[in-house]
Coordinates of N, CA and C in Angstrom, one line a residue:
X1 N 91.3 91.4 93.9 CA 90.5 91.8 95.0 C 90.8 93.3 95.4
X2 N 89.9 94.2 96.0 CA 89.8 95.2 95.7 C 90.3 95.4 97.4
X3 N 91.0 96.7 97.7 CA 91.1 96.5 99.4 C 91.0 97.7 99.7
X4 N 90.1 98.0 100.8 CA 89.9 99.0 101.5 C 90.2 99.2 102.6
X5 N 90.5 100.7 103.2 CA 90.6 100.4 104.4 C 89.2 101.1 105.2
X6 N 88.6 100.3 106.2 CA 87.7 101.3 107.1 C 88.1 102.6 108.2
X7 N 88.2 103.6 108.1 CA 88.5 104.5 108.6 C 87.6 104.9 110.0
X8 N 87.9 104.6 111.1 CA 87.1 105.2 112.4 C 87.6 106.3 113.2
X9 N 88.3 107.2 112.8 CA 88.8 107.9 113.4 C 89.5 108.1 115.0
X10 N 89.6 106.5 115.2 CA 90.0 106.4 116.7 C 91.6 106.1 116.2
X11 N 92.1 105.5 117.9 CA 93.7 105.2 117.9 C 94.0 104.1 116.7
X12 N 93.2 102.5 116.7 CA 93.8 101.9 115.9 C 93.7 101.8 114.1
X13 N 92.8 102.5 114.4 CA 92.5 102.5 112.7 C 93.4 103.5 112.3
X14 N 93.9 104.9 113.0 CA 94.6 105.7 112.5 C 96.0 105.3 112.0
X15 N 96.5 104.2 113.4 CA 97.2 103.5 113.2 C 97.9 103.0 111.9
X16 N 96.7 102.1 111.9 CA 96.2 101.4 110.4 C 96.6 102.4 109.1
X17 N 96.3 103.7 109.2 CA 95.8 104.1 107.6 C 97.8 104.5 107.8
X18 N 98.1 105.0 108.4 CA 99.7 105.3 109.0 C 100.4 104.1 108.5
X19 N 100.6 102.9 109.2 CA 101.2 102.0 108.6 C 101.5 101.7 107.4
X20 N 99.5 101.7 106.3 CA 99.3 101.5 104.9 C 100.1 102.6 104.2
X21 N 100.5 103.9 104.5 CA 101.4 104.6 103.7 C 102.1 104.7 103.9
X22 N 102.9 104.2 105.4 CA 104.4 104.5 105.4 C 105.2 103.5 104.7
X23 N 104.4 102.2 104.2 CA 105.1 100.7 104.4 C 104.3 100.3 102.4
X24 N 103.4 101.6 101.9 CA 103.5 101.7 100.5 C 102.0 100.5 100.3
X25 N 101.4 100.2 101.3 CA 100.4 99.1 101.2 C 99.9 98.8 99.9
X26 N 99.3 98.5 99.1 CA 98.4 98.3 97.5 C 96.6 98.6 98.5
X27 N 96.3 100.0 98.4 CA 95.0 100.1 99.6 C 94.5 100.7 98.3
X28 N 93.1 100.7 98.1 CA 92.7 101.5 96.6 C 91.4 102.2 97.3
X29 N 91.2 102.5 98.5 CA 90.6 103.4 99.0 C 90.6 103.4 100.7
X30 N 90.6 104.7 101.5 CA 90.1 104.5 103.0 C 88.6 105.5 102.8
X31 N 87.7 104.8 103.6 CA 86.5 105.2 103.6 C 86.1 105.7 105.4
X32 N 85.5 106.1 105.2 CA 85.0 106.7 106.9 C 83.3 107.1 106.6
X33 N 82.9 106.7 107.8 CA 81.3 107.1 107.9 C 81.2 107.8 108.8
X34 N 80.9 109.2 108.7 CA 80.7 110.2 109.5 C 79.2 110.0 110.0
X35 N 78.8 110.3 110.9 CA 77.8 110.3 111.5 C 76.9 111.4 111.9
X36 N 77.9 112.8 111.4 CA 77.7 114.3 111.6 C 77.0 114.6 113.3
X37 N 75.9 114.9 113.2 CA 75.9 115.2 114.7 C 75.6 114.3 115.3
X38 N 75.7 113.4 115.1 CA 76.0 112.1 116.2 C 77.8 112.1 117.0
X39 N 78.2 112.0 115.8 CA 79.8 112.1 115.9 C 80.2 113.0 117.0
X40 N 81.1 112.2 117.6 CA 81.8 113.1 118.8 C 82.6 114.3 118.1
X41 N 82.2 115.7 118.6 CA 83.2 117.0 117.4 C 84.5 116.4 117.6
X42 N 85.0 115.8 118.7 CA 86.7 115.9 118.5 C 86.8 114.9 117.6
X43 N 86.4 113.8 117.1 CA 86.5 112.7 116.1 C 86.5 113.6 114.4
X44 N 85.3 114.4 114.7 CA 85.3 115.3 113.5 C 86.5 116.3 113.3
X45 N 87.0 116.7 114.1 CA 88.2 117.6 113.9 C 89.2 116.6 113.7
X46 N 89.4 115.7 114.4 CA 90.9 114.7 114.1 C 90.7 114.5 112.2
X47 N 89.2 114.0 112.3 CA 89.2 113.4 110.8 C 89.9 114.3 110.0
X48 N 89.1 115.5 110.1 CA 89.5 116.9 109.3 C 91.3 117.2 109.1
X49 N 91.9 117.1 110.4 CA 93.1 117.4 110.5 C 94.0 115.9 109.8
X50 N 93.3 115.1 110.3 CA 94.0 113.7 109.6 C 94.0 113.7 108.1
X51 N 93.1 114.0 107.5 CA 92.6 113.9 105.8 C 94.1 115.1 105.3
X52 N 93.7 116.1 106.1 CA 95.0 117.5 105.7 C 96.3 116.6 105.6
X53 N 96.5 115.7 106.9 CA 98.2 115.4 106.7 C 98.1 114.4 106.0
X54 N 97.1 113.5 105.2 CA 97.6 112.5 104.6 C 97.0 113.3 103.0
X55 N 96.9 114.6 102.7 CA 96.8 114.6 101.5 C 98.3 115.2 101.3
X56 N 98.6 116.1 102.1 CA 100.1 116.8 102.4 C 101.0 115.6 102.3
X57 N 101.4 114.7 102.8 CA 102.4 113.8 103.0 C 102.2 112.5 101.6
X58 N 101.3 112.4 101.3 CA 100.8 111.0 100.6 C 100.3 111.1 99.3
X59 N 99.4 112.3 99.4 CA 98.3 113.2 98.3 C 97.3 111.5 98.2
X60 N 96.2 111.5 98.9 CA 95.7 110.6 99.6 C 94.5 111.1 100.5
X61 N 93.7 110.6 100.0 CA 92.2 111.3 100.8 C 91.3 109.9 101.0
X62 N 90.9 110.3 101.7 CA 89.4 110.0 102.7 C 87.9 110.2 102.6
X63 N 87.6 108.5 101.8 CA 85.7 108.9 101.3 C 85.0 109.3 102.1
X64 N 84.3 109.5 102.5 CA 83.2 110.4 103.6 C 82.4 109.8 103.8
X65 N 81.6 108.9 103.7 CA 79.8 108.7 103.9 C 79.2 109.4 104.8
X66 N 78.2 110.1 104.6 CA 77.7 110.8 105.9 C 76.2 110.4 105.9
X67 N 76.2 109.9 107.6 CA 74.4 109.4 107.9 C 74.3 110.0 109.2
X68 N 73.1 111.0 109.3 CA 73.0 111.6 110.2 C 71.9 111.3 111.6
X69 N 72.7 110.4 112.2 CA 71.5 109.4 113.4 C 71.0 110.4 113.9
X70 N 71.7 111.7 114.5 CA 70.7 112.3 115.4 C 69.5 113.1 114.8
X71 N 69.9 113.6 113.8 CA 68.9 114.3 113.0 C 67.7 113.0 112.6
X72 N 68.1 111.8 112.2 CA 66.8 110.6 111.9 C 66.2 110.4 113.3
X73 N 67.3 110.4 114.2 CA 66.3 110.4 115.6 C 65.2 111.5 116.0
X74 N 65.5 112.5 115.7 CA 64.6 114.2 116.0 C 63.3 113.3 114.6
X75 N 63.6 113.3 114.2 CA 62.3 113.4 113.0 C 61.7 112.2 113.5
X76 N 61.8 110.9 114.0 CA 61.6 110.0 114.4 C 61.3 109.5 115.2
X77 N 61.6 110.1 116.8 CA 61.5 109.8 118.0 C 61.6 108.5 118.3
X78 N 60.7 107.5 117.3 CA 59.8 106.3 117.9 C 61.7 105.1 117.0
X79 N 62.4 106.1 116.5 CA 63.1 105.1 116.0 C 64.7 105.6 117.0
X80 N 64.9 104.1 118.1 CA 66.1 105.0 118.9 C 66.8 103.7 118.6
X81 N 67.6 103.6 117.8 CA 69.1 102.6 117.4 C 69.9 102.6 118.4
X82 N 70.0 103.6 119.8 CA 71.4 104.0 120.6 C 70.5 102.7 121.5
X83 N 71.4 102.2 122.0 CA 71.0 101.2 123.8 C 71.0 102.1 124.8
X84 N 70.5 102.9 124.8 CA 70.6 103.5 126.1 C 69.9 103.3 127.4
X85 N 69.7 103.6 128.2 CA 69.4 103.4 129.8 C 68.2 103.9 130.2
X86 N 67.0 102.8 131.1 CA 66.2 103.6 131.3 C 66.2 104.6 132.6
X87 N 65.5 105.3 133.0 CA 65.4 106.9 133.7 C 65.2 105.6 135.0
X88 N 64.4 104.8 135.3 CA 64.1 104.3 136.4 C 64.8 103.2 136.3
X89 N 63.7 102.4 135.1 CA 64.1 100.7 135.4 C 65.5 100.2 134.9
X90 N 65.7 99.5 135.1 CA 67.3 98.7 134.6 C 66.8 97.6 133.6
X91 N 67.2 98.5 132.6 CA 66.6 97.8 130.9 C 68.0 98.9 130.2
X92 N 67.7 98.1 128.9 CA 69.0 99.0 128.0 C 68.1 98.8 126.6
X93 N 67.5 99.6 125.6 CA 67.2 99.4 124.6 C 67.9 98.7 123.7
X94 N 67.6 98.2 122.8 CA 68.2 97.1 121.8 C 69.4 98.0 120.8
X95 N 70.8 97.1 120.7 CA 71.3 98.5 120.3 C 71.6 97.6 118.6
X96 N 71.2 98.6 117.7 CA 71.0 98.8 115.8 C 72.2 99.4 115.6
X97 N 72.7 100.7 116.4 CA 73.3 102.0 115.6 C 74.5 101.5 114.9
X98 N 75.4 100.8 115.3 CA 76.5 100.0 114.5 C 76.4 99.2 112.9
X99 N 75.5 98.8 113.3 CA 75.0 98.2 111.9 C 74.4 99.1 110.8
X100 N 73.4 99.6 111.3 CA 72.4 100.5 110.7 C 72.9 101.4 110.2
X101 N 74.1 102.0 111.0 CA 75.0 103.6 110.6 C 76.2 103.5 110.1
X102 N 76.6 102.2 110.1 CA 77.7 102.2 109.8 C 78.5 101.1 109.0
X103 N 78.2 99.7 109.5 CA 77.9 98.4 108.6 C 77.2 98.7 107.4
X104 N 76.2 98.8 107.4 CA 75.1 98.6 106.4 C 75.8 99.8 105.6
X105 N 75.8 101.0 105.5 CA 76.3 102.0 104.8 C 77.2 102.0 103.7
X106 N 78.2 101.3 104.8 CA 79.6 100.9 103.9 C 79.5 99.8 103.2
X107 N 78.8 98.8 103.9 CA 78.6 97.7 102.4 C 77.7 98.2 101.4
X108 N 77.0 99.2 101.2 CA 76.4 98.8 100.3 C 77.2 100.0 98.9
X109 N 78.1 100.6 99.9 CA 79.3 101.9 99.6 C 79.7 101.0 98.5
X110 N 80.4 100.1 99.3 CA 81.5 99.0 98.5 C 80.9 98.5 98.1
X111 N 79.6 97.8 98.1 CA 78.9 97.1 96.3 C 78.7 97.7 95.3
X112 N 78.6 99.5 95.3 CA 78.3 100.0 94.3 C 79.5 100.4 93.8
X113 N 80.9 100.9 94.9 CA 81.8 101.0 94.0 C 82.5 100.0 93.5
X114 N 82.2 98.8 93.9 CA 83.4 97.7 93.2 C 82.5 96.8 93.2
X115 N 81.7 96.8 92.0 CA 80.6 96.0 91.6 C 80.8 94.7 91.4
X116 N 82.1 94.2 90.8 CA 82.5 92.6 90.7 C 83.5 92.3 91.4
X117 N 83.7 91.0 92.0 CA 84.9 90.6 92.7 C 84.8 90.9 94.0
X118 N 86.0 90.2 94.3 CA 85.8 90.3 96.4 C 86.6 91.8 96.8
X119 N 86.2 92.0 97.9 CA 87.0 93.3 99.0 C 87.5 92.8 99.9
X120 N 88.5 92.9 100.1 CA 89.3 93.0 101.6 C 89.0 94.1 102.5
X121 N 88.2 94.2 103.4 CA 88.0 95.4 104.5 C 88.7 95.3 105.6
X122 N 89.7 96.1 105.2 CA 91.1 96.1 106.6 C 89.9 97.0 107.8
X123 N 90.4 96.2 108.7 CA 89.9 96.7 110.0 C 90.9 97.0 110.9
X124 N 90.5 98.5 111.6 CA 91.8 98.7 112.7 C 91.8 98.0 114.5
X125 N 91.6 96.8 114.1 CA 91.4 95.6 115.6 C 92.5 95.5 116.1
X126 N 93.5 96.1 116.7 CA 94.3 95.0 117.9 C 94.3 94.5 118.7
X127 N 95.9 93.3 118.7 CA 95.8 92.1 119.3 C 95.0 92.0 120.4
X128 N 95.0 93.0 121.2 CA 94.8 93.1 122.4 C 93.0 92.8 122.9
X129 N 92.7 93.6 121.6 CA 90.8 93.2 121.2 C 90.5 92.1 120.1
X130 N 91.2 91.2 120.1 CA 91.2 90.3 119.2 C 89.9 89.7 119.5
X131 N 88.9 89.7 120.1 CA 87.9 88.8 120.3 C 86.6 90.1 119.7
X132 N 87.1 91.0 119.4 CA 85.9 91.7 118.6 C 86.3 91.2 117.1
X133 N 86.9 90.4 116.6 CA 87.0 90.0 115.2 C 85.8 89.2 114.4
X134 N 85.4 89.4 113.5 CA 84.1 88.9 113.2 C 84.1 88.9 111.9
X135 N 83.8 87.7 111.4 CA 84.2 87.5 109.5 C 82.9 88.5 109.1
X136 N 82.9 88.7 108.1 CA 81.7 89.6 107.0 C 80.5 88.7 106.4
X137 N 79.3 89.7 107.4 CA 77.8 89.0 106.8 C 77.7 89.1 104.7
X138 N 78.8 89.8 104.4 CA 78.1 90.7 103.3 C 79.4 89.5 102.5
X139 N 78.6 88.5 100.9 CA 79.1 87.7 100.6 C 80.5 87.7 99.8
X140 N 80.4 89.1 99.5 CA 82.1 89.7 98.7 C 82.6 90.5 99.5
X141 N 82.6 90.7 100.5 CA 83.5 91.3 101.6 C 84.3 90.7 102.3
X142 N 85.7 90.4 102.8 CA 86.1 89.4 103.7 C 87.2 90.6 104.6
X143 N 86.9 90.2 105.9 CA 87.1 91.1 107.0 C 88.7 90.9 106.6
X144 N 89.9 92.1 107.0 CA 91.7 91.6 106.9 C 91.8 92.7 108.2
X145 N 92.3 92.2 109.3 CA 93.0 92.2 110.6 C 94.3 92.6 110.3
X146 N 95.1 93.8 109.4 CA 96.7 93.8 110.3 C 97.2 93.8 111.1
X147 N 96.6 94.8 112.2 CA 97.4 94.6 113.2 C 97.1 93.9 113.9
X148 N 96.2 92.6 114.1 CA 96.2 91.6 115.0 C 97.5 90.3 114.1
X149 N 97.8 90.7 112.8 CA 98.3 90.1 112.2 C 100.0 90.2 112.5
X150 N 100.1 91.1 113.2 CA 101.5 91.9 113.1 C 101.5 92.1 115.0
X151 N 100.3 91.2 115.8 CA 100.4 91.3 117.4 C 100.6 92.8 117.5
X152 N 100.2 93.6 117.2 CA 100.0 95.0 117.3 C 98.9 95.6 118.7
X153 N 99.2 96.2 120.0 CA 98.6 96.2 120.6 C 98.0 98.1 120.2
X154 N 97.4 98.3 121.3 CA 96.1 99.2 121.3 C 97.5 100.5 121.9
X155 N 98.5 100.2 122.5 CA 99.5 100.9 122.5 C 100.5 100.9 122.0
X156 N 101.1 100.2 121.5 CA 101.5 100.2 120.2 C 101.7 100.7 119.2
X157 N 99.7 100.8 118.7 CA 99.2 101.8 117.7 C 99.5 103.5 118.0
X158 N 99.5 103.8 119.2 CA 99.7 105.2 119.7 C 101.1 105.3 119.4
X159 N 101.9 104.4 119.7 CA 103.2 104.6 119.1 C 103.8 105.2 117.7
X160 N 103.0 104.2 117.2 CA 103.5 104.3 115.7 C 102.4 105.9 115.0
X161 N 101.3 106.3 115.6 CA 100.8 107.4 115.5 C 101.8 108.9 115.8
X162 N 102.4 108.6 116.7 CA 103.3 109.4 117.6 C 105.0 110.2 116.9
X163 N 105.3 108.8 116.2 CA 106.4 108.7 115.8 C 105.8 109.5 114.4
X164 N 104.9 109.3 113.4 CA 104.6 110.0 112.3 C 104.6 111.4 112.6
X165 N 104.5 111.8 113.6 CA 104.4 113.3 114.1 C 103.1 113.7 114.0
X166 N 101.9 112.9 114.3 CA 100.7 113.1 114.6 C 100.1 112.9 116.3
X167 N 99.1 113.9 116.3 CA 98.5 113.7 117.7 C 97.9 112.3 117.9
X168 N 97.7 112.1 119.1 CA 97.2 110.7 119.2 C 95.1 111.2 119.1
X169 N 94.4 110.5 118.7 CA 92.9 110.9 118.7 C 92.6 110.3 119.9
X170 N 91.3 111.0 120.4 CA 90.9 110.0 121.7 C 89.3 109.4 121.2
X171 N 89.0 109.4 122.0 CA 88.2 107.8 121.7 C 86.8 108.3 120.4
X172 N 86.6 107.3 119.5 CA 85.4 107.8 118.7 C 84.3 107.9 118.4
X173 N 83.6 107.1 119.1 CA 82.1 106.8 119.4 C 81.5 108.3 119.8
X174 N 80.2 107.8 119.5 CA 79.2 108.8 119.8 C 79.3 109.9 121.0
X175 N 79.1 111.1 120.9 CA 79.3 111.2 122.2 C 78.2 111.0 123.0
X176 N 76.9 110.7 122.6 CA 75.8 110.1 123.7 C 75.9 108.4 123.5
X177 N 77.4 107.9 123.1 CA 77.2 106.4 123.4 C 76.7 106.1 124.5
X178 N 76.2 105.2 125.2 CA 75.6 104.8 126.4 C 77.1 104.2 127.3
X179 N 77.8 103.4 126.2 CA 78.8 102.9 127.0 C 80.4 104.0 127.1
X180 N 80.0 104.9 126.8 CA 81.0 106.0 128.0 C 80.9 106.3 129.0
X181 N 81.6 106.3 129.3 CA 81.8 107.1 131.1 C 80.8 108.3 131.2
X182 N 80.1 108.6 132.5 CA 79.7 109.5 132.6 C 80.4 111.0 133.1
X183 N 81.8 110.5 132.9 CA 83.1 111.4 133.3 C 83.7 111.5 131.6
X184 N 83.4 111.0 130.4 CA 83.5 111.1 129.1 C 83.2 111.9 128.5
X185 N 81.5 111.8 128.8 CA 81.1 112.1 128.1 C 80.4 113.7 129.1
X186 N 80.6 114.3 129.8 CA 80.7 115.6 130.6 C 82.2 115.9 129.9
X187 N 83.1 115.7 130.1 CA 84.3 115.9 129.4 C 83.8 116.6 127.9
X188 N 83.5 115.9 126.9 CA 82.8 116.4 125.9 C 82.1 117.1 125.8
X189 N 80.7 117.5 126.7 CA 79.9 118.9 127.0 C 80.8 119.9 127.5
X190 N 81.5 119.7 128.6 CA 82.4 121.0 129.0 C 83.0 121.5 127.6
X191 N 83.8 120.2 126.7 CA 84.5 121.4 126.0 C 83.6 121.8 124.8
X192 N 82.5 121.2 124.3 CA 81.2 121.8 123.0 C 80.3 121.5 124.1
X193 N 79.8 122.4 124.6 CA 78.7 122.9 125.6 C 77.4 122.6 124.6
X194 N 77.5 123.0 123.3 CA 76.2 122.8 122.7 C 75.5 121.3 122.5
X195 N 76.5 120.8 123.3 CA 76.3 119.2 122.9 C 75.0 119.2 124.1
X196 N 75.2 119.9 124.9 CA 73.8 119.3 126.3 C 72.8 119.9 125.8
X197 N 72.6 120.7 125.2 CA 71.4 121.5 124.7 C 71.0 120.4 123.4
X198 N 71.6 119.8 122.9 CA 70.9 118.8 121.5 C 70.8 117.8 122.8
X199 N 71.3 117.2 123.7 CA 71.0 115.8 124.6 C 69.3 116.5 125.0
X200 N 69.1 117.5 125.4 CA 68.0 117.9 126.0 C 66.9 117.8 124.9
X201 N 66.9 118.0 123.5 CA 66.4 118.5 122.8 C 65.4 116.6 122.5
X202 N 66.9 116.0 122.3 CA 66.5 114.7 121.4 C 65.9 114.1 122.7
X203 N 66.4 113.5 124.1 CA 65.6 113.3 124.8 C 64.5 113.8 125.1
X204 N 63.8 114.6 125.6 CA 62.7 115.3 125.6 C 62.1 114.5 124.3
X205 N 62.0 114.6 123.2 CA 61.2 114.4 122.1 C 61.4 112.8 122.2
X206 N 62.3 112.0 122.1 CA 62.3 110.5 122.5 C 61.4 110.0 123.2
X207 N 61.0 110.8 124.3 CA 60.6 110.6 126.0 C 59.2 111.0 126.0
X208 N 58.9 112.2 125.1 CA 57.5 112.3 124.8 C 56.8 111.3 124.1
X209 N 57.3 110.7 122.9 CA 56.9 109.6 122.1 C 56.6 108.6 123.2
X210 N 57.6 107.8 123.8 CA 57.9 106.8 124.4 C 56.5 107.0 125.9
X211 N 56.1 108.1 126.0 CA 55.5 108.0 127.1 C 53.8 108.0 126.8
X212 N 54.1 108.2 125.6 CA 52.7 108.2 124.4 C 52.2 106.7 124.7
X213 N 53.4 105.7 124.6 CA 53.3 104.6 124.6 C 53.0 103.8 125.7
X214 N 53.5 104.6 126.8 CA 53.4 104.0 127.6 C 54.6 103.0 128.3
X215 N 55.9 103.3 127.5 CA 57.0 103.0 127.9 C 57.7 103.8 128.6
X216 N 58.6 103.7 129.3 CA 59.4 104.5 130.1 C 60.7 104.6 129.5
X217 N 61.1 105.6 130.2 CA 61.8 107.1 129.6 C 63.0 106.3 129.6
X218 N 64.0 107.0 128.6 CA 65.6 106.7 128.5 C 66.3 108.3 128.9
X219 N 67.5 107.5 129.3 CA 68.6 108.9 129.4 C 69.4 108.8 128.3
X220 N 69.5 110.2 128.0 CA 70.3 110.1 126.7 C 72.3 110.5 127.1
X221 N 72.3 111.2 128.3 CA 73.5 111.6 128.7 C 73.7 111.0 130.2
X222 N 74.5 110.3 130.5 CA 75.2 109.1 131.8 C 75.5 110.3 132.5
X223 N 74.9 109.8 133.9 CA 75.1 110.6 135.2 C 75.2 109.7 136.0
X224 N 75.7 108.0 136.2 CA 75.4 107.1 136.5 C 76.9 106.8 137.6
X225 N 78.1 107.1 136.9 CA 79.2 107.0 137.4 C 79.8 105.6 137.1
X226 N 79.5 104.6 136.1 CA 79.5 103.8 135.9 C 80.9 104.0 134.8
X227 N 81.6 102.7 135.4 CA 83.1 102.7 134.7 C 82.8 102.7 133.0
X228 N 83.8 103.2 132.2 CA 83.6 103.1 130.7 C 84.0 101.7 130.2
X229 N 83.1 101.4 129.1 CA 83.3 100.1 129.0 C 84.5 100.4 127.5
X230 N 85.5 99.8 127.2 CA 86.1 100.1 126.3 C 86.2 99.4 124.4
X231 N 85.7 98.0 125.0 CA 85.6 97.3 123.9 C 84.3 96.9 123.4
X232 N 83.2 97.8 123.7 CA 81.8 97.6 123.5 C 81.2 97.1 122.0
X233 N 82.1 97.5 121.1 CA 81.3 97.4 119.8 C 82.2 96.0 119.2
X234 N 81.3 95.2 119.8 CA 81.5 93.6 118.6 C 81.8 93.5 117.4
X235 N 81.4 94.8 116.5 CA 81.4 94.6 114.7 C 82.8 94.9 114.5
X236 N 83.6 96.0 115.5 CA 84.6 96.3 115.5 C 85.0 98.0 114.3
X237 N 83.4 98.4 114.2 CA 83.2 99.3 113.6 C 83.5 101.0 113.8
X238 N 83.6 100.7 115.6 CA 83.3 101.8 116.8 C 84.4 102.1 117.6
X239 N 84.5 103.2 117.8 CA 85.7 103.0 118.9 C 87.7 102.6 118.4
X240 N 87.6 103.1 117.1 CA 88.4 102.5 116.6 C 89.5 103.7 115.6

């Protein structure tokens, strides 16, 4: 069996890829799906800075996939994968982006690189989110849990990040996820300002489609004050 690890650039998966080299794992690839201008830039810099220390320390690199949701959204309008919120009513669009951008991607990553035989796709879930655990739609894929295996909590993982002599990353999702804070994700415009001028850009063109139709408008950036939800993504693909 072939084992991979999935790379999210958050606390526990970093965790994860830390563990797998300190403790010598048998891992025969980590993979990560960049999302480019979707991707929150600090996730993109950790990646960047993370790939540096584990080629320096390990000589050990990091597959890339890159799918670019915001750019398919601009050409697209009429195709919006994010759940976001409407402008008036209390509706949340159907949310794809997990699967679509990042499930689907990687499996079909790992069918083409390891054409026969099963995969093990380590995921970085702790104990503590044990209830986002979810076996694999895809029939030679079977989901592997360490750190729920090893009661590994979500602090914990900071720990053992800390002690490597690495920074801790903060959170990885999108920065127009719907389920950030609206104190998150201003946090994120203050420090890449360019980020509100693309929220302006892609709304606007969303919102004109959408009103073509006859549907009403979504917000693409939370002004809502609404607490951050932290374990939002089910697949266990996000936020990790």
């Amino acid at each position: 069996m072939a084992t991979v690890i999935s790379y999210g650039g958050g606390i526990q998966s970093t965790a994860l890829v830390v563990l797998a080299m300190c403790e010598r794992w048998p891992v025969d690839e980590i993979v990560h799906v960049d999302l480019v201008d979707a991707e929150s830039p600090a996730t993109r810099e950790y990646v960047a800075r993370f790939r540096e220390w584990l080629r320096r320390e390990y000589g050990r690199d990091i597959t890339v996939i890159e799918r670019n949701m915001y750019r398919d959204m601009l050409d697209n309008p009429a195709f919006t994968p994010v759940p976001w919120r409407g402008r008036r009513e209390r509706f949340m669009l159907r949310r794809q982006c997990t699967r679509q951008y990042k499930v689907v991607p990687l499996t079909r990553y790992l069918y083409d690189r390891y054409s026969a035989g099963r995969i093990g796709l380590m995921l970085g879930i702790s104990v503590d989110e044990y209830h986002r655990m979810r076996d694999s739609s895809a029939a030679r894929i079977e989901h592997v849990y360490p750190l729920v295996d090893r009661r590994l909590t979500r602090w914990q993982c900071r720990d053992i990040i800390e002690r490597a002599g690495l920074v801790v990353p903060s959170k990885s999702s999108c920065w127009f996820c719907p389920y950030r804070s609206s104190a998150s994700q201003w946090a994120l415009v203050q420090r890449y300002p360019d980020l509100a001028g693309m929220a302006r850009v892609l709304e606007d063109r969303i919102n004109a489609e959408r009103r073509g139709r006859g549907k009403d408008e979504i917000v693409v950036l939370r002004t809502d004050g609404v607490e951050e939800q932290g374990d939002f993504c089910e697949a266990g693909f996000c936020d990790v």
